[in-house]
C-alpha cells in the first residue's frame, strides 16, 4: 500500500506540512509554479532551502501582497468568504471539497470555543490568506501524491502560553485542543506552540491513523521546516513508501 508517514515530533503547522510533502514530489519547482498560478488573491509561494540543527530541508514561505504574514492581523473572514475564494480556484472538485472540509473543522472548533454559530465565526489566525494558501497546498499535494493511507505520529503540542487575537492562552490553544480530541498528543520541555489550528485540522482530516512508523520501504523523504528555531530541529518529516496491505 502506498503510505505516507508524518512525524509530528515538533508539532505540525500548515507551512511545515506543505514543505515536507513538497519534498516528496518529483518536480518541486513545477509544483510551486502551479500553486502560484492558482490565483489565490495576493498570494505568492516560495520554497526556500533551510537548515535546522544541521538538517537541510525546505521552508515554504507564503507572502500576501509581498509581505510575510505573522498570522495575528489582516484578512478576517467568515466561512462564506472562504467558500467564495475556494470555489473560484482552478482545482479538481475533490481538492476543493477537502479544503472546505478542513476549514469546516476549524470553524466547528472556533464555534465550540467561542460559543458562536459556525457561520458567524470570524477567523483570526487561521483566516489569514496565508492559511488558505497552506490548506490549499496540502490538499493539492496529497491529491497528487495519492497515498492509500496516511499515518501520523502522536503530536507534540509544546508547552507554556501563546499570544493570539483574544489574548494570552495556554498551549495547546483551545481551538487546537478541540481539533486534537481523540488524537494522541503530548507536551514537553519546549516552550511554545508547536501545533497550530491549521496543522491540527489538516492532520484530523487526512490522517487515517496515529501511531509508530509502520514497517515500510521508503521511496522519498521530506523535511518541512518551521520558522522558529528550537533546541530540536523544528520540522515535520514525511516518508512516502510501501507498506504491506492488511490481510
JSON list of N, CA, C and O in Angstrom, two decimals, residues 141-182:
[
{"chain": "A", "resi": 141, "resn": "UNK", "atom": "N", "xyz": [-1.28, 18.75, -2.80]},
{"chain": "A", "resi": 141, "resn": "UNK", "atom": "CA", "xyz": [-0.13, 17.84, -2.74]},
{"chain": "A", "resi": 141, "resn": "UNK", "atom": "C", "xyz": [-0.59, 16.41, -2.45]},
{"chain": "A", "resi": 141, "resn": "UNK", "atom": "O", "xyz": [-0.13, 15.46, -3.10]},
{"chain": "A", "resi": 142, "resn": "UNK", "atom": "N", "xyz": [-1.50, 16.24, -1.51]},
{"chain": "A", "resi": 142, "resn": "UNK", "atom": "CA", "xyz": [-1.96, 14.89, -1.17]},
{"chain": "A", "resi": 142, "resn": "UNK", "atom": "C", "xyz": [-2.79, 14.29, -2.30]},
{"chain": "A", "resi": 142, "resn": "UNK", "atom": "O", "xyz": [-2.75, 13.08, -2.54]},
{"chain": "A", "resi": 143, "resn": "UNK", "atom": "N", "xyz": [-3.51, 15.14, -3.03]},
{"chain": "A", "resi": 143, "resn": "UNK", "atom": "CA", "xyz": [-4.25, 14.67, -4.22]},
{"chain": "A", "resi": 143, "resn": "UNK", "atom": "C", "xyz": [-3.27, 14.11, -5.25]},
{"chain": "A", "resi": 143, "resn": "UNK", "atom": "O", "xyz": [-3.51, 13.06, -5.86]},
{"chain": "A", "resi": 144, "resn": "UNK", "atom": "N", "xyz": [-2.14, 14.82, -5.44]},
{"chain": "A", "resi": 144, "resn": "UNK", "atom": "CA", "xyz": [-1.13, 14.39, -6.42]},
{"chain": "A", "resi": 144, "resn": "UNK", "atom": "C", "xyz": [-0.34, 13.17, -5.94]},
{"chain": "A", "resi": 144, "resn": "UNK", "atom": "O", "xyz": [-0.04, 12.27, -6.72]},
{"chain": "A", "resi": 145, "resn": "UNK", "atom": "N", "xyz": [0.03, 13.17, -4.68]},
{"chain": "A", "resi": 145, "resn": "UNK", "atom": "CA", "xyz": [0.82, 12.05, -4.14]},
{"chain": "A", "resi": 145, "resn": "UNK", "atom": "C", "xyz": [-0.03, 10.79, -4.02]},
{"chain": "A", "resi": 145, "resn": "UNK", "atom": "O", "xyz": [0.50, 9.68, -4.07]},
{"chain": "A", "resi": 146, "resn": "UNK", "atom": "N", "xyz": [-1.33, 10.97, -3.86]},
{"chain": "A", "resi": 146, "resn": "UNK", "atom": "CA", "xyz": [-2.33, 9.89, -3.86]},
{"chain": "A", "resi": 146, "resn": "UNK", "atom": "C", "xyz": [-1.96, 8.68, -2.99]},
{"chain": "A", "resi": 146, "resn": "UNK", "atom": "O", "xyz": [-1.93, 7.55, -3.48]},
{"chain": "A", "resi": 147, "resn": "UNK", "atom": "N", "xyz": [-1.71, 8.90, -1.69]},
{"chain": "A", "resi": 147, "resn": "UNK", "atom": "CA", "xyz": [-1.43, 7.74, -0.83]},
{"chain": "A", "resi": 147, "resn": "UNK", "atom": "C", "xyz": [-2.71, 6.94, -0.56]},
{"chain": "A", "resi": 147, "resn": "UNK", "atom": "O", "xyz": [-3.81, 7.50, -0.58]},
{"chain": "A", "resi": 148, "resn": "UNK", "atom": "N", "xyz": [-2.53, 5.63, -0.32]},
{"chain": "A", "resi": 148, "resn": "UNK", "atom": "CA", "xyz": [-3.67, 4.81, 0.10]},
{"chain": "A", "resi": 148, "resn": "UNK", "atom": "C", "xyz": [-4.01, 5.08, 1.56]},
{"chain": "A", "resi": 148, "resn": "UNK", "atom": "O", "xyz": [-5.16, 4.97, 1.97]},
{"chain": "A", "resi": 149, "resn": "UNK", "atom": "N", "xyz": [-2.99, 5.42, 2.34]},
{"chain": "A", "resi": 149, "resn": "UNK", "atom": "CA", "xyz": [-3.25, 5.79, 3.74]},
{"chain": "A", "resi": 149, "resn": "UNK", "atom": "C", "xyz": [-2.18, 6.75, 4.24]},
{"chain": "A", "resi": 149, "resn": "UNK", "atom": "O", "xyz": [-1.06, 6.78, 3.72]},
{"chain": "A", "resi": 150, "resn": "UNK", "atom": "N", "xyz": [-2.54, 7.52, 5.25]},
{"chain": "A", "resi": 150, "resn": "UNK", "atom": "CA", "xyz": [-1.63, 8.47, 5.88]},
{"chain": "A", "resi": 150, "resn": "UNK", "atom": "C", "xyz": [-1.62, 8.17, 7.36]},
{"chain": "A", "resi": 150, "resn": "UNK", "atom": "O", "xyz": [-2.67, 8.15, 8.02]},
{"chain": "A", "resi": 151, "resn": "UNK", "atom": "N", "xyz": [-0.42, 7.90, 7.88]},
{"chain": "A", "resi": 151, "resn": "UNK", "atom": "CA", "xyz": [-0.26, 7.63, 9.31]},
{"chain": "A", "resi": 151, "resn": "UNK", "atom": "C", "xyz": [0.56, 8.78, 9.89]},
{"chain": "A", "resi": 151, "resn": "UNK", "atom": "O", "xyz": [1.55, 9.21, 9.30]},
{"chain": "A", "resi": 152, "resn": "UNK", "atom": "N", "xyz": [0.15, 9.28, 11.04]},
{"chain": "A", "resi": 152, "resn": "UNK", "atom": "CA", "xyz": [0.91, 10.34, 11.71]},
{"chain": "A", "resi": 152, "resn": "UNK", "atom": "C", "xyz": [1.33, 9.85, 13.10]},
{"chain": "A", "resi": 152, "resn": "UNK", "atom": "O", "xyz": [0.65, 9.02, 13.71]},
{"chain": "A", "resi": 153, "resn": "UNK", "atom": "N", "xyz": [2.45, 10.37, 13.55]},
{"chain": "A", "resi": 153, "resn": "UNK", "atom": "CA", "xyz": [2.91, 10.06, 14.91]},
{"chain": "A", "resi": 153, "resn": "UNK", "atom": "C", "xyz": [2.02, 10.78, 15.92]},
{"chain": "A", "resi": 153, "resn": "UNK", "atom": "O", "xyz": [1.26, 11.69, 15.55]},
{"chain": "A", "resi": 154, "resn": "UNK", "atom": "N", "xyz": [2.09, 10.41, 17.21]},
{"chain": "A", "resi": 154, "resn": "UNK", "atom": "CA", "xyz": [1.49, 11.27, 18.22]},
{"chain": "A", "resi": 154, "resn": "UNK", "atom": "C", "xyz": [2.03, 12.70, 18.05]},
{"chain": "A", "resi": 154, "resn": "UNK", "atom": "O", "xyz": [3.17, 12.89, 17.60]},
{"chain": "A", "resi": 155, "resn": "UNK", "atom": "N", "xyz": [1.24, 13.69, 18.39]},
{"chain": "A", "resi": 155, "resn": "UNK", "atom": "CA", "xyz": [1.57, 15.08, 18.08]},
{"chain": "A", "resi": 155, "resn": "UNK", "atom": "C", "xyz": [2.12, 15.81, 19.30]},
{"chain": "A", "resi": 155, "resn": "UNK", "atom": "O", "xyz": [1.47, 15.88, 20.34]},
{"chain": "A", "resi": 156, "resn": "UNK", "atom": "N", "xyz": [3.31, 16.36, 19.15]},
{"chain": "A", "resi": 156, "resn": "UNK", "atom": "CA", "xyz": [3.93, 17.18, 20.21]},
{"chain": "A", "resi": 156, "resn": "UNK", "atom": "C", "xyz": [3.32, 18.58, 20.11]},
{"chain": "A", "resi": 156, "resn": "UNK", "atom": "O", "xyz": [3.47, 19.25, 19.09]},
{"chain": "A", "resi": 157, "resn": "UNK", "atom": "N", "xyz": [2.63, 19.01, 21.16]},
{"chain": "A", "resi": 157, "resn": "UNK", "atom": "CA", "xyz": [1.93, 20.29, 21.09]},
{"chain": "A", "resi": 157, "resn": "UNK", "atom": "C", "xyz": [2.73, 21.45, 21.67]},
{"chain": "A", "resi": 157, "resn": "UNK", "atom": "O", "xyz": [2.38, 22.61, 21.49]},
{"chain": "A", "resi": 158, "resn": "UNK", "atom": "N", "xyz": [3.85, 21.15, 22.38]},
{"chain": "A", "resi": 158, "resn": "UNK", "atom": "CA", "xyz": [4.61, 22.22, 23.03]},
{"chain": "A", "resi": 158, "resn": "UNK", "atom": "C", "xyz": [4.11, 22.46, 24.43]},
{"chain": "A", "resi": 158, "resn": "UNK", "atom": "O", "xyz": [3.37, 21.65, 25.00]},
{"chain": "A", "resi": 159, "resn": "UNK", "atom": "N", "xyz": [4.51, 23.60, 25.01]},
{"chain": "A", "resi": 159, "resn": "UNK", "atom": "CA", "xyz": [4.07, 23.93, 26.37]},
{"chain": "A", "resi": 159, "resn": "UNK", "atom": "C", "xyz": [4.10, 25.44, 26.56]},
{"chain": "A", "resi": 159, "resn": "UNK", "atom": "O", "xyz": [4.52, 26.18, 25.68]},
{"chain": "A", "resi": 160, "resn": "UNK", "atom": "N", "xyz": [3.64, 25.89, 27.73]},
{"chain": "A", "resi": 160, "resn": "UNK", "atom": "CA", "xyz": [3.67, 27.31, 28.04]},
{"chain": "A", "resi": 160, "resn": "UNK", "atom": "C", "xyz": [2.42, 28.03, 27.58]},
{"chain": "A", "resi": 160, "resn": "UNK", "atom": "O", "xyz": [1.31, 27.50, 27.70]},
{"chain": "A", "resi": 161, "resn": "UNK", "atom": "N", "xyz": [2.61, 29.22, 27.01]},
{"chain": "A", "resi": 161, "resn": "UNK", "atom": "CA", "xyz": [1.48, 30.06, 26.61]},
{"chain": "A", "resi": 161, "resn": "UNK", "atom": "C", "xyz": [1.67, 30.55, 25.19]},
{"chain": "A", "resi": 161, "resn": "UNK", "atom": "O", "xyz": [2.78, 30.58, 24.68]},
{"chain": "A", "resi": 162, "resn": "UNK", "atom": "N", "xyz": [0.56, 30.96, 24.56]},
{"chain": "A", "resi": 162, "resn": "UNK", "atom": "CA", "xyz": [0.62, 31.52, 23.22]},
{"chain": "A", "resi": 162, "resn": "UNK", "atom": "C", "xyz": [-0.20, 32.81, 23.19]},
{"chain": "A", "resi": 162, "resn": "UNK", "atom": "O", "xyz": [-1.27, 32.89, 23.80]},
{"chain": "A", "resi": 163, "resn": "UNK", "atom": "N", "xyz": [0.34, 33.82, 22.51]},
{"chain": "A", "resi": 163, "resn": "UNK", "atom": "CA", "xyz": [-0.40, 35.08, 22.35]},
{"chain": "A", "resi": 163, "resn": "UNK", "atom": "C", "xyz": [-1.22, 34.98, 21.07]},
{"chain": "A", "resi": 163, "resn": "UNK", "atom": "O", "xyz": [-0.69, 34.65, 20.01]},
{"chain": "A", "resi": 164, "resn": "UNK", "atom": "N", "xyz": [-2.51, 35.21, 21.14]},
{"chain": "A", "resi": 164, "resn": "UNK", "atom": "CA", "xyz": [-3.35, 35.16, 19.94]},
{"chain": "A", "resi": 164, "resn": "UNK", "atom": "C", "xyz": [-4.29, 36.35, 19.94]},
{"chain": "A", "resi": 164, "resn": "UNK", "atom": "O", "xyz": [-4.19, 37.23, 20.80]},
{"chain": "A", "resi": 165, "resn": "UNK", "atom": "N", "xyz": [-5.21, 36.36, 18.99]},
{"chain": "A", "resi": 165, "resn": "UNK", "atom": "CA", "xyz": [-6.08, 37.53, 18.81]},
{"chain": "A", "resi": 165, "resn": "UNK", "atom": "C", "xyz": [-6.89, 37.86, 20.05]},
{"chain": "A", "resi": 165, "resn": "UNK", "atom": "O", "xyz": [-7.25, 39.00, 20.29]},
{"chain": "A", "resi": 166, "resn": "UNK", "atom": "N", "xyz": [-7.20, 36.84, 20.88]},
{"chain": "A", "resi": 166, "resn": "UNK", "atom": "CA", "xyz": [-8.05, 37.06, 22.05]},
{"chain": "A", "resi": 166, "resn": "UNK", "atom": "C", "xyz": [-7.26, 37.29, 23.34]},
{"chain": "A", "resi": 166, "resn": "UNK", "atom": "O", "xyz": [-7.84, 37.44, 24.40]},
{"chain": "A", "resi": 167, "resn": "UNK", "atom": "N", "xyz": [-5.92, 37.26, 23.26]},
{"chain": "A", "resi": 167, "resn": "UNK", "atom": "CA", "xyz": [-5.10, 37.44, 24.45]},
{"chain": "A", "resi": 167, "resn": "UNK", "atom": "C", "xyz": [-4.13, 36.30, 24.61]},
{"chain": "A", "resi": 167, "resn": "UNK", "atom": "O", "xyz": [-3.79, 35.61, 23.64]},
{"chain": "A", "resi": 168, "resn": "UNK", "atom": "N", "xyz": [-3.69, 36.07, 25.85]},
{"chain": "A", "resi": 168, "resn": "UNK", "atom": "CA", "xyz": [-2.71, 35.01, 26.11]},
{"chain": "A", "resi": 168, "resn": "UNK", "atom": "C", "xyz": [-3.45, 33.75, 26.58]},
{"chain": "A", "resi": 168, "resn": "UNK", "atom": "O", "xyz": [-4.27, 33.80, 27.49]},
{"chain": "A", "resi": 169, "resn": "UNK", "atom": "N", "xyz": [-3.16, 32.64, 25.93]},
{"chain": "A", "resi": 169, "resn": "UNK", "atom": "CA", "xyz": [-3.86, 31.38, 26.19]},
{"chain": "A", "resi": 169, "resn": "UNK", "atom": "C", "xyz": [-2.85, 30.27, 26.46]},
{"chain": "A", "resi": 169, "resn": "UNK", "atom": "O", "xyz": [-1.69, 30.36, 26.02]},
{"chain": "A", "resi": 170, "resn": "UNK", "atom": "N", "xyz": [-3.28, 29.20, 27.15]},
{"chain": "A", "resi": 170, "resn": "UNK", "atom": "CA", "xyz": [-2.36, 28.08, 27.37]},
{"chain": "A", "resi": 170, "resn": "UNK", "atom": "C", "xyz": [-2.13, 27.30, 26.08]},
{"chain": "A", "resi": 170, "resn": "UNK", "atom": "O", "xyz": [-2.96, 27.32, 25.17]},
{"chain": "A", "resi": 171, "resn": "UNK", "atom": "N", "xyz": [-0.98, 26.61, 26.02]},
{"chain": "A", "resi": 171, "resn": "UNK", "atom": "CA", "xyz": [-0.68, 25.71, 24.89]},
{"chain": "A", "resi": 171, "resn": "UNK", "atom": "C", "xyz": [-1.11, 24.30, 25.29]},
{"chain": "A", "resi": 171, "resn": "UNK", "atom": "O", "xyz": [-0.77, 23.85, 26.38]},
{"chain": "A", "resi": 172, "resn": "UNK", "atom": "N", "xyz": [-1.84, 23.55, 24.43]},
{"chain": "A", "resi": 172, "resn": "UNK", "atom": "CA", "xyz": [-2.36, 23.99, 23.13]},
{"chain": "A", "resi": 172, "resn": "UNK", "atom": "C", "xyz": [-3.53, 24.98, 23.31]},
{"chain": "A", "resi": 172, "resn": "UNK", "atom": "O", "xyz": [-4.29, 24.87, 24.26]},
{"chain": "A", "resi": 173, "resn": "UNK", "atom": "N", "xyz": [-3.60, 25.92, 22.37]},
{"chain": "A", "resi": 173, "resn": "UNK", "atom": "CA", "xyz": [-4.70, 26.89, 22.40]},
{"chain": "A", "resi": 173, "resn": "UNK", "atom": "C", "xyz": [-6.03, 26.14, 22.32]},
{"chain": "A", "resi": 173, "resn": "UNK", "atom": "O", "xyz": [-6.10, 25.04, 21.76]},
{"chain": "A", "resi": 174, "resn": "UNK", "atom": "N", "xyz": [-7.11, 26.71, 22.87]},
{"chain": "A", "resi": 174, "resn": "UNK", "atom": "CA", "xyz": [-8.38, 25.97, 22.96]},
{"chain": "A", "resi": 174, "resn": "UNK", "atom": "C", "xyz": [-8.90, 25.38, 21.64]},
{"chain": "A", "resi": 174, "resn": "UNK", "atom": "O", "xyz": [-9.35, 24.23, 21.62]},
{"chain": "A", "resi": 175, "resn": "UNK", "atom": "N", "xyz": [-8.83, 26.13, 20.55]},
{"chain": "A", "resi": 175, "resn": "UNK", "atom": "CA", "xyz": [-9.33, 25.59, 19.27]},
{"chain": "A", "resi": 175, "resn": "UNK", "atom": "C", "xyz": [-8.47, 24.40, 18.82]},
{"chain": "A", "resi": 175, "resn": "UNK", "atom": "O", "xyz": [-8.97, 23.40, 18.32]},
{"chain": "A", "resi": 176, "resn": "UNK", "atom": "N", "xyz": [-7.15, 24.52, 19.02]},
{"chain": "A", "resi": 176, "resn": "UNK", "atom": "CA", "xyz": [-6.23, 23.42, 18.66]},
{"chain": "A", "resi": 176, "resn": "UNK", "atom": "C", "xyz": [-6.55, 22.19, 19.51]},
{"chain": "A", "resi": 176, "resn": "UNK", "atom": "O", "xyz": [-6.62, 21.07, 19.00]},
{"chain": "A", "resi": 177, "resn": "UNK", "atom": "N", "xyz": [-6.72, 22.41, 20.81]},
{"chain": "A", "resi": 177, "resn": "UNK", "atom": "CA", "xyz": [-7.03, 21.30, 21.72]},
{"chain": "A", "resi": 177, "resn": "UNK", "atom": "C", "xyz": [-8.32, 20.59, 21.29]},
{"chain": "A", "resi": 177, "resn": "UNK", "atom": "O", "xyz": [-8.41, 19.37, 21.31]},
{"chain": "A", "resi": 178, "resn": "UNK", "atom": "N", "xyz": [-9.34, 21.38, 20.90]},
{"chain": "A", "resi": 178, "resn": "UNK", "atom": "CA", "xyz": [-10.62, 20.80, 20.47]},
{"chain": "A", "resi": 178, "resn": "UNK", "atom": "C", "xyz": [-10.42, 19.96, 19.20]},
{"chain": "A", "resi": 178, "resn": "UNK", "atom": "O", "xyz": [-10.95, 18.85, 19.09]},
{"chain": "A", "resi": 179, "resn": "UNK", "atom": "N", "xyz": [-9.63, 20.48, 18.25]},
{"chain": "A", "resi": 179, "resn": "UNK", "atom": "CA", "xyz": [-9.37, 19.75, 17.00]},
{"chain": "A", "resi": 179, "resn": "UNK", "atom": "C", "xyz": [-8.62, 18.44, 17.24]},
{"chain": "A", "resi": 179, "resn": "UNK", "atom": "O", "xyz": [-8.79, 17.47, 16.51]},
{"chain": "A", "resi": 180, "resn": "UNK", "atom": "N", "xyz": [-7.80, 18.43, 18.29]},
{"chain": "A", "resi": 180, "resn": "UNK", "atom": "CA", "xyz": [-6.95, 17.25, 18.55]},
{"chain": "A", "resi": 180, "resn": "UNK", "atom": "C", "xyz": [-7.62, 16.22, 19.46]},
{"chain": "A", "resi": 180, "resn": "UNK", "atom": "O", "xyz": [-6.98, 15.25, 19.86]},
{"chain": "A", "resi": 181, "resn": "UNK", "atom": "N", "xyz": [-8.92, 16.40, 19.75]},
{"chain": "A", "resi": 181, "resn": "UNK", "atom": "CA", "xyz": [-9.63, 15.39, 20.55]},
{"chain": "A", "resi": 181, "resn": "UNK", "atom": "C", "xyz": [-9.53, 14.03, 19.86]},
{"chain": "A", "resi": 181, "resn": "UNK", "atom": "O", "xyz": [-9.70, 13.94, 18.65]},
{"chain": "A", "resi": 182, "resn": "UNK", "atom": "N", "xyz": [-9.24, 13.00, 20.64]},
{"chain": "A", "resi": 182, "resn": "UNK", "atom": "CA", "xyz": [-9.17, 11.65, 20.09]},
{"chain": "A", "resi": 182, "resn": "UNK", "atom": "C", "xyz": [-7.85, 11.33, 19.42]},
{"chain": "A", "resi": 182, "resn": "UNK", "atom": "O", "xyz": [-7.63, 10.20, 18.98]}
]
